[in-house]
Tab-separated table of C-alpha atoms in Angstrom:
chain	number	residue	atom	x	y	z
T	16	UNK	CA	0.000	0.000	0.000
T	17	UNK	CA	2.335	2.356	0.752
T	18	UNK	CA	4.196	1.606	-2.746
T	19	UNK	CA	1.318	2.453	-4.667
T	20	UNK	CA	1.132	5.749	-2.636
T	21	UNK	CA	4.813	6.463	-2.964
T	22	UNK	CA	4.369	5.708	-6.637
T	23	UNK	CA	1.321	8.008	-7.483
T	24	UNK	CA	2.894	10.618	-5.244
T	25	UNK	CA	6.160	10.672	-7.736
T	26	UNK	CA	3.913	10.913	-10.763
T	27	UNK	CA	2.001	13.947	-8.927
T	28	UNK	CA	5.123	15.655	-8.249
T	29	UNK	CA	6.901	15.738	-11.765
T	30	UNK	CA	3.250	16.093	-13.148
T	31	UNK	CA	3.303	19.830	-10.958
T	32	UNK	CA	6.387	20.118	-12.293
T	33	UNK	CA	5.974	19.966	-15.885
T	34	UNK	CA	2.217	20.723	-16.339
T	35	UNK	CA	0.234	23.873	-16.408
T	36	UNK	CA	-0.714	24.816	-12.840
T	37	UNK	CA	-4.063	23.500	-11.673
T	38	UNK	CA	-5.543	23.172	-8.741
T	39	UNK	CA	-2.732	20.790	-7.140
T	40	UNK	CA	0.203	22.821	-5.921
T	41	UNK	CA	3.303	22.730	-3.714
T	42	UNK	CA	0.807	23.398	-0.272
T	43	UNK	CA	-0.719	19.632	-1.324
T	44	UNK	CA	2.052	17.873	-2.581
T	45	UNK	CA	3.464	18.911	0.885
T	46	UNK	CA	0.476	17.853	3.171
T	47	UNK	CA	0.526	14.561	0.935
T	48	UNK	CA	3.539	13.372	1.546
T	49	UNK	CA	3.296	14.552	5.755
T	50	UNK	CA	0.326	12.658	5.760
T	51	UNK	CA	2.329	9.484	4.145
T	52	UNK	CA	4.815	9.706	7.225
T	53	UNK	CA	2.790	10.910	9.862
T	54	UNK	CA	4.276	14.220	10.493
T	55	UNK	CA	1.864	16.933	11.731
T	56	UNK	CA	3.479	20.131	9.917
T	57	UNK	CA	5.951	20.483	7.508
T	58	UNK	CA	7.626	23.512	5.574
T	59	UNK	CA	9.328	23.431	2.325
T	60	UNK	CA	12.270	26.117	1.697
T	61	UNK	CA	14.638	27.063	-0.298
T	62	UNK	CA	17.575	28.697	1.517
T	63	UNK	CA	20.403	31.104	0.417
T	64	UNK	CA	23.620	30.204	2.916
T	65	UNK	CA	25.285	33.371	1.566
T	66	UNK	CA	22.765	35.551	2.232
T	67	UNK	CA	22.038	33.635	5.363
T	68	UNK	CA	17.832	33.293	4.092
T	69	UNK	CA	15.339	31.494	3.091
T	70	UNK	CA	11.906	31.623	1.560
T	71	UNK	CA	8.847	28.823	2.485
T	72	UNK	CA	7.664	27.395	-1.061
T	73	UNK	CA	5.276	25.233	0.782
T	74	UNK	CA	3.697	24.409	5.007
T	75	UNK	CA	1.381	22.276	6.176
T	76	UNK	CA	0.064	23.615	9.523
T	77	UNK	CA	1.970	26.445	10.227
T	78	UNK	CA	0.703	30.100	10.825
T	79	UNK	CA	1.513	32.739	8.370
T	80	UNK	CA	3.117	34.147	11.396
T	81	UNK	CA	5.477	31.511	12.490
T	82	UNK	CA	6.571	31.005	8.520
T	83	UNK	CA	6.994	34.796	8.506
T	84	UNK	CA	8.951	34.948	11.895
T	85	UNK	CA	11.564	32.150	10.715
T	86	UNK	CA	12.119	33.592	7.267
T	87	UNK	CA	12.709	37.040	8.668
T	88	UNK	CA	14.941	35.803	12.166
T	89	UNK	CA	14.786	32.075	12.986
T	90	UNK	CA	16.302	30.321	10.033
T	91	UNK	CA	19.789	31.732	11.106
T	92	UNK	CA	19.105	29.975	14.518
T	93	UNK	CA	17.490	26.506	13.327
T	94	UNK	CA	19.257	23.892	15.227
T	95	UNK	CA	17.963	21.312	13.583
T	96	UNK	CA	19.486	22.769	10.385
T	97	UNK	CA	22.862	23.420	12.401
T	98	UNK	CA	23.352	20.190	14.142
T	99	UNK	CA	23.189	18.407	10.985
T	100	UNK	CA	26.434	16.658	8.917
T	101	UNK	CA	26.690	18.009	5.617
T	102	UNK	CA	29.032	15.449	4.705
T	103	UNK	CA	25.526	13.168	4.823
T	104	UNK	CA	24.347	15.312	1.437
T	105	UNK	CA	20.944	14.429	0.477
T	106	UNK	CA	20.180	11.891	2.881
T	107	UNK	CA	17.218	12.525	5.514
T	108	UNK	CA	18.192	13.601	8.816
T	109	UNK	CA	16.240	12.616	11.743
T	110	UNK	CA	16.541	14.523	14.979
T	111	UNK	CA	16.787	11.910	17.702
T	112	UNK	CA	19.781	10.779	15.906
T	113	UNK	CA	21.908	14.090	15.899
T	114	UNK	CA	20.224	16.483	18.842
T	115	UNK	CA	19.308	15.854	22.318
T	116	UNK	CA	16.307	16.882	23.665
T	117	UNK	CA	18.551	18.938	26.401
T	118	UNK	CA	19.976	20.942	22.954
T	119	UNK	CA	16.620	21.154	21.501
T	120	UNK	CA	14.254	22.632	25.023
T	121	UNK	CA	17.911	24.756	25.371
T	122	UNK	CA	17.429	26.703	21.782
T	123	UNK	CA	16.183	29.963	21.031
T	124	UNK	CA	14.493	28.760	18.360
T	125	UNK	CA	12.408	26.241	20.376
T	126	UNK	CA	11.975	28.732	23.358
T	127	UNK	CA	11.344	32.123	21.134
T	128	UNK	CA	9.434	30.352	18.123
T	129	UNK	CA	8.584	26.795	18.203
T	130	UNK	CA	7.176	26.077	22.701
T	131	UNK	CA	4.799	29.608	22.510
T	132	UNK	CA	3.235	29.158	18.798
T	133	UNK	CA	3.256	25.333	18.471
T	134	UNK	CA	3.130	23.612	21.220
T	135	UNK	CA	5.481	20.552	22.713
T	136	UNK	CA	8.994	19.733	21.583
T	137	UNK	CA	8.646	17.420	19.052
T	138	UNK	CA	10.881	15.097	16.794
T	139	UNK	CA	12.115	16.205	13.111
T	140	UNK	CA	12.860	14.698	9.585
T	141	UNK	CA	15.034	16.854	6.979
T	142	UNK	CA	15.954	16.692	3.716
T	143	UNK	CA	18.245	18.744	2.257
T	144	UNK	CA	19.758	18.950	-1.222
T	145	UNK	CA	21.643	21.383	-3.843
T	146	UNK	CA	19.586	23.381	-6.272
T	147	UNK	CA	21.826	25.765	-8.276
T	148	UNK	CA	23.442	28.647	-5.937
T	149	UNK	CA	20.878	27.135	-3.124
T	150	UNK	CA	19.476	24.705	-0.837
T	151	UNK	CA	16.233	23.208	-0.686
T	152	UNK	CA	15.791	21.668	2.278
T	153	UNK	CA	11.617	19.815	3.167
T	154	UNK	CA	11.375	19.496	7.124
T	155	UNK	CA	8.844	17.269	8.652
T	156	UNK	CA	7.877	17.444	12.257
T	157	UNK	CA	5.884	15.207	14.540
T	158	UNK	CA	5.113	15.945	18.727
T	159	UNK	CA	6.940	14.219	20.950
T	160	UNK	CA	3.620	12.088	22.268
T	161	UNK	CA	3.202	10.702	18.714
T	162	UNK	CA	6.911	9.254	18.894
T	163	UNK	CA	9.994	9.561	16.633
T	164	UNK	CA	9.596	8.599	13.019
T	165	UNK	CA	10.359	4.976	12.633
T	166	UNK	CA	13.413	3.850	9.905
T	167	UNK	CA	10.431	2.552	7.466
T	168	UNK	CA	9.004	6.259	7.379
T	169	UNK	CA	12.606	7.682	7.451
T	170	UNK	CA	13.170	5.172	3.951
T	171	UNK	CA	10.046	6.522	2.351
T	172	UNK	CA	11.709	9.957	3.360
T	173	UNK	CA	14.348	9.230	1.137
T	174	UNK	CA	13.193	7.411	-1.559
T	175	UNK	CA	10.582	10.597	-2.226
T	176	UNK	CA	13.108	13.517	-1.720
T	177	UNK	CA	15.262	12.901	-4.812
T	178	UNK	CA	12.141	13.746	-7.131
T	179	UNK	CA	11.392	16.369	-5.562
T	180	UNK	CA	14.716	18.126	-5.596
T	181	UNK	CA	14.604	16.892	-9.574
T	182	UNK	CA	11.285	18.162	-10.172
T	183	UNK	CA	11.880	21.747	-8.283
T	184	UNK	CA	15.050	21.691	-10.591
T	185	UNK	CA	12.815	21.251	-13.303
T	186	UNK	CA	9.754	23.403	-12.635
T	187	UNK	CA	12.732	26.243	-12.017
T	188	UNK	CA	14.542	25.812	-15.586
T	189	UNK	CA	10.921	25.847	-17.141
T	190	UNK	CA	10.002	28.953	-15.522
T	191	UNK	CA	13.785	30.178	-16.876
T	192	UNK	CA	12.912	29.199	-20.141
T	193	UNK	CA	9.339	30.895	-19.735
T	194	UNK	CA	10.565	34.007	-18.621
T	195	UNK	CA	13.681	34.819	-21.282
T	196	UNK	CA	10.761	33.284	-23.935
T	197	UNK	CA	8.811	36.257	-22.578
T	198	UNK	CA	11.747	38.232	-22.895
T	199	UNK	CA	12.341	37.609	-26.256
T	200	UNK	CA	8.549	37.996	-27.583
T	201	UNK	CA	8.444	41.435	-25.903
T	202	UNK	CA	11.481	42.383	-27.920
T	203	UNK	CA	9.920	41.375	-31.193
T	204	UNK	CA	7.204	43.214	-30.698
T	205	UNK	CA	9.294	46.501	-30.351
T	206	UNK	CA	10.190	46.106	-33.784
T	207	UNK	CA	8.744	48.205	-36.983
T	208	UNK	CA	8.439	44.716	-39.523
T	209	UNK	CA	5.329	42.692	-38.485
T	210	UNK	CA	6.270	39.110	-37.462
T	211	UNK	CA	4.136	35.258	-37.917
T	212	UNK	CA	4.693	31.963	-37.733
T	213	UNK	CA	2.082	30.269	-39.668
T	214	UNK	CA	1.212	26.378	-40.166
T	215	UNK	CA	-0.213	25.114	-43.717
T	216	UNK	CA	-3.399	26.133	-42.972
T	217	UNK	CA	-3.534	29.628	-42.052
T	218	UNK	CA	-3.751	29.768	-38.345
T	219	UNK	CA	-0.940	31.550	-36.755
T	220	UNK	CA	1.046	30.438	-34.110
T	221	UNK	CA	2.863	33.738	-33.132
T	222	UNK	CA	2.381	37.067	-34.340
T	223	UNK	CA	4.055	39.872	-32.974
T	224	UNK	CA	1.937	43.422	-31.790
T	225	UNK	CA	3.304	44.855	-35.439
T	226	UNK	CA	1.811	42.305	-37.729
T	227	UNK	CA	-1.408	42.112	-35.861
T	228	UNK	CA	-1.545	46.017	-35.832
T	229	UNK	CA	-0.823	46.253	-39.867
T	230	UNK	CA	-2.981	43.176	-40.940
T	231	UNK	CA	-5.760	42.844	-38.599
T	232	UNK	CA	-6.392	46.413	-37.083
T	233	UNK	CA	-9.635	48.453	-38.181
T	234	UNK	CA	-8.675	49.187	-41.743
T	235	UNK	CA	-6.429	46.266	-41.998
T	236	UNK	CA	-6.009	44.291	-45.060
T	237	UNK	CA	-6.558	40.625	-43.347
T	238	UNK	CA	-9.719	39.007	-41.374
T	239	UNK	CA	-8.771	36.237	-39.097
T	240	UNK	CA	-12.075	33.774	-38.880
T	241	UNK	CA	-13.662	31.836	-35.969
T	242	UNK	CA	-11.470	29.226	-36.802
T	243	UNK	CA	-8.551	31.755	-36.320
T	244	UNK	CA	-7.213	31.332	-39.952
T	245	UNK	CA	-5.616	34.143	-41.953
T	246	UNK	CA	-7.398	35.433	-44.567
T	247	UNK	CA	-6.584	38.374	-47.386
T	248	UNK	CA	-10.168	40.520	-48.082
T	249	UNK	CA	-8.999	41.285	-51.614
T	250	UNK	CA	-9.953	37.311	-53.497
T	251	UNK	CA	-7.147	37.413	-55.574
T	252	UNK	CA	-4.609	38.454	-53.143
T	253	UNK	CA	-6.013	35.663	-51.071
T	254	UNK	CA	-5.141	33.324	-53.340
T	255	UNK	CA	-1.333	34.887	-53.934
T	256	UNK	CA	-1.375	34.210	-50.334
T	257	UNK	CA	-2.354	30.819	-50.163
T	258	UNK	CA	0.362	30.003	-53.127
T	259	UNK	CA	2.839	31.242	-51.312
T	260	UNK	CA	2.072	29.720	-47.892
T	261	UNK	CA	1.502	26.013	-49.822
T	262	UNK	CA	4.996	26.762	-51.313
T	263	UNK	CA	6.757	27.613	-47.767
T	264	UNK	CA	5.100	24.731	-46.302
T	265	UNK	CA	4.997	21.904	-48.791
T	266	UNK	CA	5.559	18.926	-46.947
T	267	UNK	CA	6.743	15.044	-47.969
T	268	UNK	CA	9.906	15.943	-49.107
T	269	UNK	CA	9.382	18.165	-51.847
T	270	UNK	CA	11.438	21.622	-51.973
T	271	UNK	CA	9.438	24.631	-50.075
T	272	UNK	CA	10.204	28.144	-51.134
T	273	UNK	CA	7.814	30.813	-50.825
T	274	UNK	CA	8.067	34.266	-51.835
T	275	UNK	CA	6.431	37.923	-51.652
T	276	UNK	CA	3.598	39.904	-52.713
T	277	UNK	CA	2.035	43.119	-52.681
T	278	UNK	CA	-0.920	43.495	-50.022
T	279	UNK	CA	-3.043	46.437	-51.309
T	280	UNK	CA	-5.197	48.609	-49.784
T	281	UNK	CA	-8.833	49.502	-49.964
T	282	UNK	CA	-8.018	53.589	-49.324
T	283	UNK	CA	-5.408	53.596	-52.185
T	284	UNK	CA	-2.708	54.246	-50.242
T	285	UNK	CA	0.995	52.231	-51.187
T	286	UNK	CA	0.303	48.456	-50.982
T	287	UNK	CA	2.258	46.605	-48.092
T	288	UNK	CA	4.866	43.972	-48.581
T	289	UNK	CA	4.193	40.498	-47.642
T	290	UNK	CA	7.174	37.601	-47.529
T	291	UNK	CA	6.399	33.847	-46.472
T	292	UNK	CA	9.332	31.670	-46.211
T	293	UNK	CA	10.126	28.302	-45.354
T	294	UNK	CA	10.195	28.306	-41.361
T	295	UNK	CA	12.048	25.612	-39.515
T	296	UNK	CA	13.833	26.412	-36.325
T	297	UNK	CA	16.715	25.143	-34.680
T	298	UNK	CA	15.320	22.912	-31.488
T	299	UNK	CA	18.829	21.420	-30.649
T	300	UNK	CA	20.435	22.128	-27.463
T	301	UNK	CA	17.426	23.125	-25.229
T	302	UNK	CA	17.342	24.839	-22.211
T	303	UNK	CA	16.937	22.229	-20.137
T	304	UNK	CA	19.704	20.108	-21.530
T	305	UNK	CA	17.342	17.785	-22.592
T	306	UNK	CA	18.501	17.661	-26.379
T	307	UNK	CA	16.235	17.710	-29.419
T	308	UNK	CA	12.677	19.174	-28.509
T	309	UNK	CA	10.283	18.221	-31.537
T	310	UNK	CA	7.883	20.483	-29.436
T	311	UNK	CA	6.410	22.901	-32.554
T	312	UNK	CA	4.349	21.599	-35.572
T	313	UNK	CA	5.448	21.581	-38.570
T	314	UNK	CA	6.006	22.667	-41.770
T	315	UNK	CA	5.945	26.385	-40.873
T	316	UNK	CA	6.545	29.393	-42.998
T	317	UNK	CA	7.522	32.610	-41.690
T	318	UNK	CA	5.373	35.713	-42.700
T	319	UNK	CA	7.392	39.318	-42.506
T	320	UNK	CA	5.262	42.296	-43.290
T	321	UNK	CA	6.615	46.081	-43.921
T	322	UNK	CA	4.374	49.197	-44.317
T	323	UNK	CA	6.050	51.882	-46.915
T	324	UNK	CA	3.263	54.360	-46.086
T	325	UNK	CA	4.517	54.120	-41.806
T	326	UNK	CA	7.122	57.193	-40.510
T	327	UNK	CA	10.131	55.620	-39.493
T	328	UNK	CA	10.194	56.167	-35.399
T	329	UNK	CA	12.683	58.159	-34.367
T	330	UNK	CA	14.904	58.266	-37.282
T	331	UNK	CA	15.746	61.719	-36.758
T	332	UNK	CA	17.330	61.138	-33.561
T	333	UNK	CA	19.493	57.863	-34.811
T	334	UNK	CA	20.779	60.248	-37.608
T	335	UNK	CA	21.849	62.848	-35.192
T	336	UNK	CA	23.641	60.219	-33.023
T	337	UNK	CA	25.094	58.163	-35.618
T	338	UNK	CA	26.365	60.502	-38.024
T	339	UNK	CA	26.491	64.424	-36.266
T	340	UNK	CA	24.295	66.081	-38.569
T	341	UNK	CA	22.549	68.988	-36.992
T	342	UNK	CA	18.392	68.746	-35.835
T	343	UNK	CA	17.561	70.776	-39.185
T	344	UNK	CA	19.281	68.222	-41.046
T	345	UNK	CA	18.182	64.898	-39.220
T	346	UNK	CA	14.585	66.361	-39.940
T	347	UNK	CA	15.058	66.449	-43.319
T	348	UNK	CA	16.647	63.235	-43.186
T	349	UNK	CA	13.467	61.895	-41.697
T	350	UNK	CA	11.124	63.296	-44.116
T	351	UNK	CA	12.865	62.062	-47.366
T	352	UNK	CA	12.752	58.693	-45.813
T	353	UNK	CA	8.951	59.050	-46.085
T	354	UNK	CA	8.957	59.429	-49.967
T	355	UNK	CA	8.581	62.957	-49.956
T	356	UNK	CA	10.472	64.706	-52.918
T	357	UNK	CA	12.974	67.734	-51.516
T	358	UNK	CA	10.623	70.246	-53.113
T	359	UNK	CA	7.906	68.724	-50.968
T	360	UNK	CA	10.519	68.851	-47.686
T	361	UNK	CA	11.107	72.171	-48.740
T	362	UNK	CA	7.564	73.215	-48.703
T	363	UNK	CA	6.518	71.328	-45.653
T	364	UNK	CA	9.036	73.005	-43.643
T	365	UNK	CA	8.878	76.289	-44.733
T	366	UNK	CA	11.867	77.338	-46.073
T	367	UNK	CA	13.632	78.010	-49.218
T	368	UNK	CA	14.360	74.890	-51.957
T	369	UNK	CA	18.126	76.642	-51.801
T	370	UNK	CA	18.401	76.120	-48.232
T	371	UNK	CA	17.004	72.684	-48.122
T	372	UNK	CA	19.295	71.236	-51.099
T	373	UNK	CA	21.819	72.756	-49.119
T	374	UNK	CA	20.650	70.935	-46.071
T	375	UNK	CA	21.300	67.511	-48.553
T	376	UNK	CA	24.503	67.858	-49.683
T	377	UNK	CA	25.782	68.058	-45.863
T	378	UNK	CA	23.756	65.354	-45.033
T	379	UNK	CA	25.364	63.074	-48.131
T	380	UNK	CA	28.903	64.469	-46.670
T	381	UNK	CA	28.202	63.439	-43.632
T	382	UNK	CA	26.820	60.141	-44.056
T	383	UNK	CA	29.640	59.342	-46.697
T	384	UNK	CA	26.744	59.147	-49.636
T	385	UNK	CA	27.142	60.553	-53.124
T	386	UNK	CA	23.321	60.387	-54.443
T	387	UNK	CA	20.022	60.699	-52.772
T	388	UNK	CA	19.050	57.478	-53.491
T	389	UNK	CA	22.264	56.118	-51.691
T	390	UNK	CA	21.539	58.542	-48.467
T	391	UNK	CA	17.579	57.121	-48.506
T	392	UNK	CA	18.484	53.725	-49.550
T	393	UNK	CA	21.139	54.110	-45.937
T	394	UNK	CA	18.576	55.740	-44.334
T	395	UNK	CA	15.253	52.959	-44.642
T	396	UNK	CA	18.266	50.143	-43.443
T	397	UNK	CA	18.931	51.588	-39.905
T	398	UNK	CA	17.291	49.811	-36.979
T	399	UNK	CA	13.486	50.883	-36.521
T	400	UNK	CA	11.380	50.214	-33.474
T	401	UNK	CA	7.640	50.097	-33.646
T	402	UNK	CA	5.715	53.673	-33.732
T	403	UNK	CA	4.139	53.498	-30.075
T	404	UNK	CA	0.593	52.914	-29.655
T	405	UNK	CA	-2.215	54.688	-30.301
């Protein structure tokens, strides 16, 4: 009986670990596995020697008070934790083995924390293992009336704490992973060219805040349907589209390619550009170590999207910092990187077409151009970030 408990209690643990969180957490895996040994609290840490603290992950019958207390003061003075042979590792440590009950009723933690707030003296269980930088360490506690835990509890002890150090691991490097993930989809959505990963049919599975601005926005070119599939309003753009996706995404062994097209616009302004291409990324050398991850779907194709008709953000002020041209000039910089013709810079700025063509020729000296077309064609390849919202 208690092997089938031990058992399911393993497959609960790495199942927290490496599933989405439901209603099972830490708190129960904890009260599970004090009821399996008879221990009437327990407290699950994770303690910084270095910085001499800790933080509770986990407690089973233990006010918010007395967790609070030994974070902020006691865990410095845990003799239980103190008494204890590192040189035994991981193995559980039981405290009728290592501390007398004259060193335990002689403690300040026992006298200041443990007699007032919860009760009798009573016997102890730890575990303790390495987890990066730190130390997890699951404590188990039962009153003295109820008895020291026996070596069969003591075994079950030990035979349990090895997942969970392995699954904490996990469940850490998977919230690592999460968060430099989240990271690196915030960044992408700073950028000016609109971003998707599409499957063969249609349904996205990333876009970035650019591509769903440009495409899907009021106005937009694209309609994505109940079924959350991509689709072009124009008919025969649509089907351009769907070429080009079948293309990036052929699958059985046939060559994929893709391509671009031109993604007009219903208020006649310039058309976007649209580029699907084969999509196939690199899943070797996880971040867990684990190897290859054949996690996504696939064929993919990767959709880019760029809008001639948006103002490149803050292209005046890369000018100026990159090259030394004066605020005048960066300006003009700016608005010929718009399309606008220098007699239509001059005009919209008020000044004479002398003065402006003036304002060009530093501009190519200073940028080491010789034509316009080079100084524009420099200009439209510096870094852009997304115009901000709204």
């Amino acid at each position: 009986m208690a092997e089938d408990r031990l058992a399911s209690l393993i497959g609960d643990i790495y199942a927290l670990a490496t599933g989405p969180t439901g209603e099972r957490g830490w708190p129960d895996i904890i009260d599970d596995v004090a009821e399996m040994v008879g221990a009437q609290t327990a407290a699950l840490h994770l303690c910084d020697a270095r910085q001499q603290r800790t933080a509770v992950l986990a407690a089973r019958n233990l006010p918010a008070d007395v967790v609070a207390d030994y974070e902020s003061h006691f865990f410095t003075r845990d003799v239980f934790l103190q008494r204890q042979d590192p040189a035994l590792g991981a193995h559980t440590h039981l405290s009728q083995d290592y501390l007398s009950e004259a060193e335990l009723e002689g403690s300040e933690l026992y006298n200041d924390l443990l007699r007032h707030r919860m009760g009798n003296a009573f016997y102890a269980a730890h575990s303790r293992g390495e987890l990066d930088d730190k130390m997890l360490v699951l404590g188990l506690a039962r009153p003295r009336e109820a008895g020291p835990f026996t070596a069969e509890q003591s075994l079950l002890i030990s035979r349990l704490w090895p997942h969970m150090l392995r699954a904490i691991r996990v469940e850490d490097r998977l919230r690592s992973s999460q968060a430099v993930a989240g990271i690196g989809f915030a960044a992408v959505d700073e950028l000016a060219i609109g971003l998707a990963i599409l499957k063969p049919d249609r349904r996205p599975l990333f876009m970035n805040r650019t591509a769903r601005r440009m495409l899907l926005d009021r106005g937009g070119p694209m309609l994505q349907t109940a079924e959350g599939r991509l689709r072009l309003l124009q008919p025969g753009g649509d089907a351009m589209f769907a070429t080009l996706l079948a293309q990036a995404t052929v699958s059985g062994g046939a060559p994929r390619s893709g391509g671009s097209m031109r993604c007009g616009r219903a208020d006649g302004r310039l058309a976007m550009a649209l580029m699907l291409v084969p999509f196939q990324p690199e899943t070797r050398g996880a971040p867990l170590g684990l190897g290859a991850l054949p996690i996504l779907p696939g064929p993919l194709a990767l959709l880019m999207v760029t809008d001639p008709n948006a103002r490149p953000n803050q292209l005046a002020d890369q000018v100026i910092a990159m090259f030394g041209v004066t605020r005048a000039e960066a300006e003009v910089a700016a608005s010929l990187a718009t399309g606008l013709s220098v007699e239509e810079v001059a005009t919209q700025r008020g000044v004479r077409l002398t003065t402006l063509r003036s304002q060009v020729q530093s501009l190519l000296a200073k940028t080491g151009t010789n034509r316009q077309g080079e100084l524009l064609r420099l200009l439209l390849s510096l870094p852009r970030l997304a115009a901000p919202e709204g």
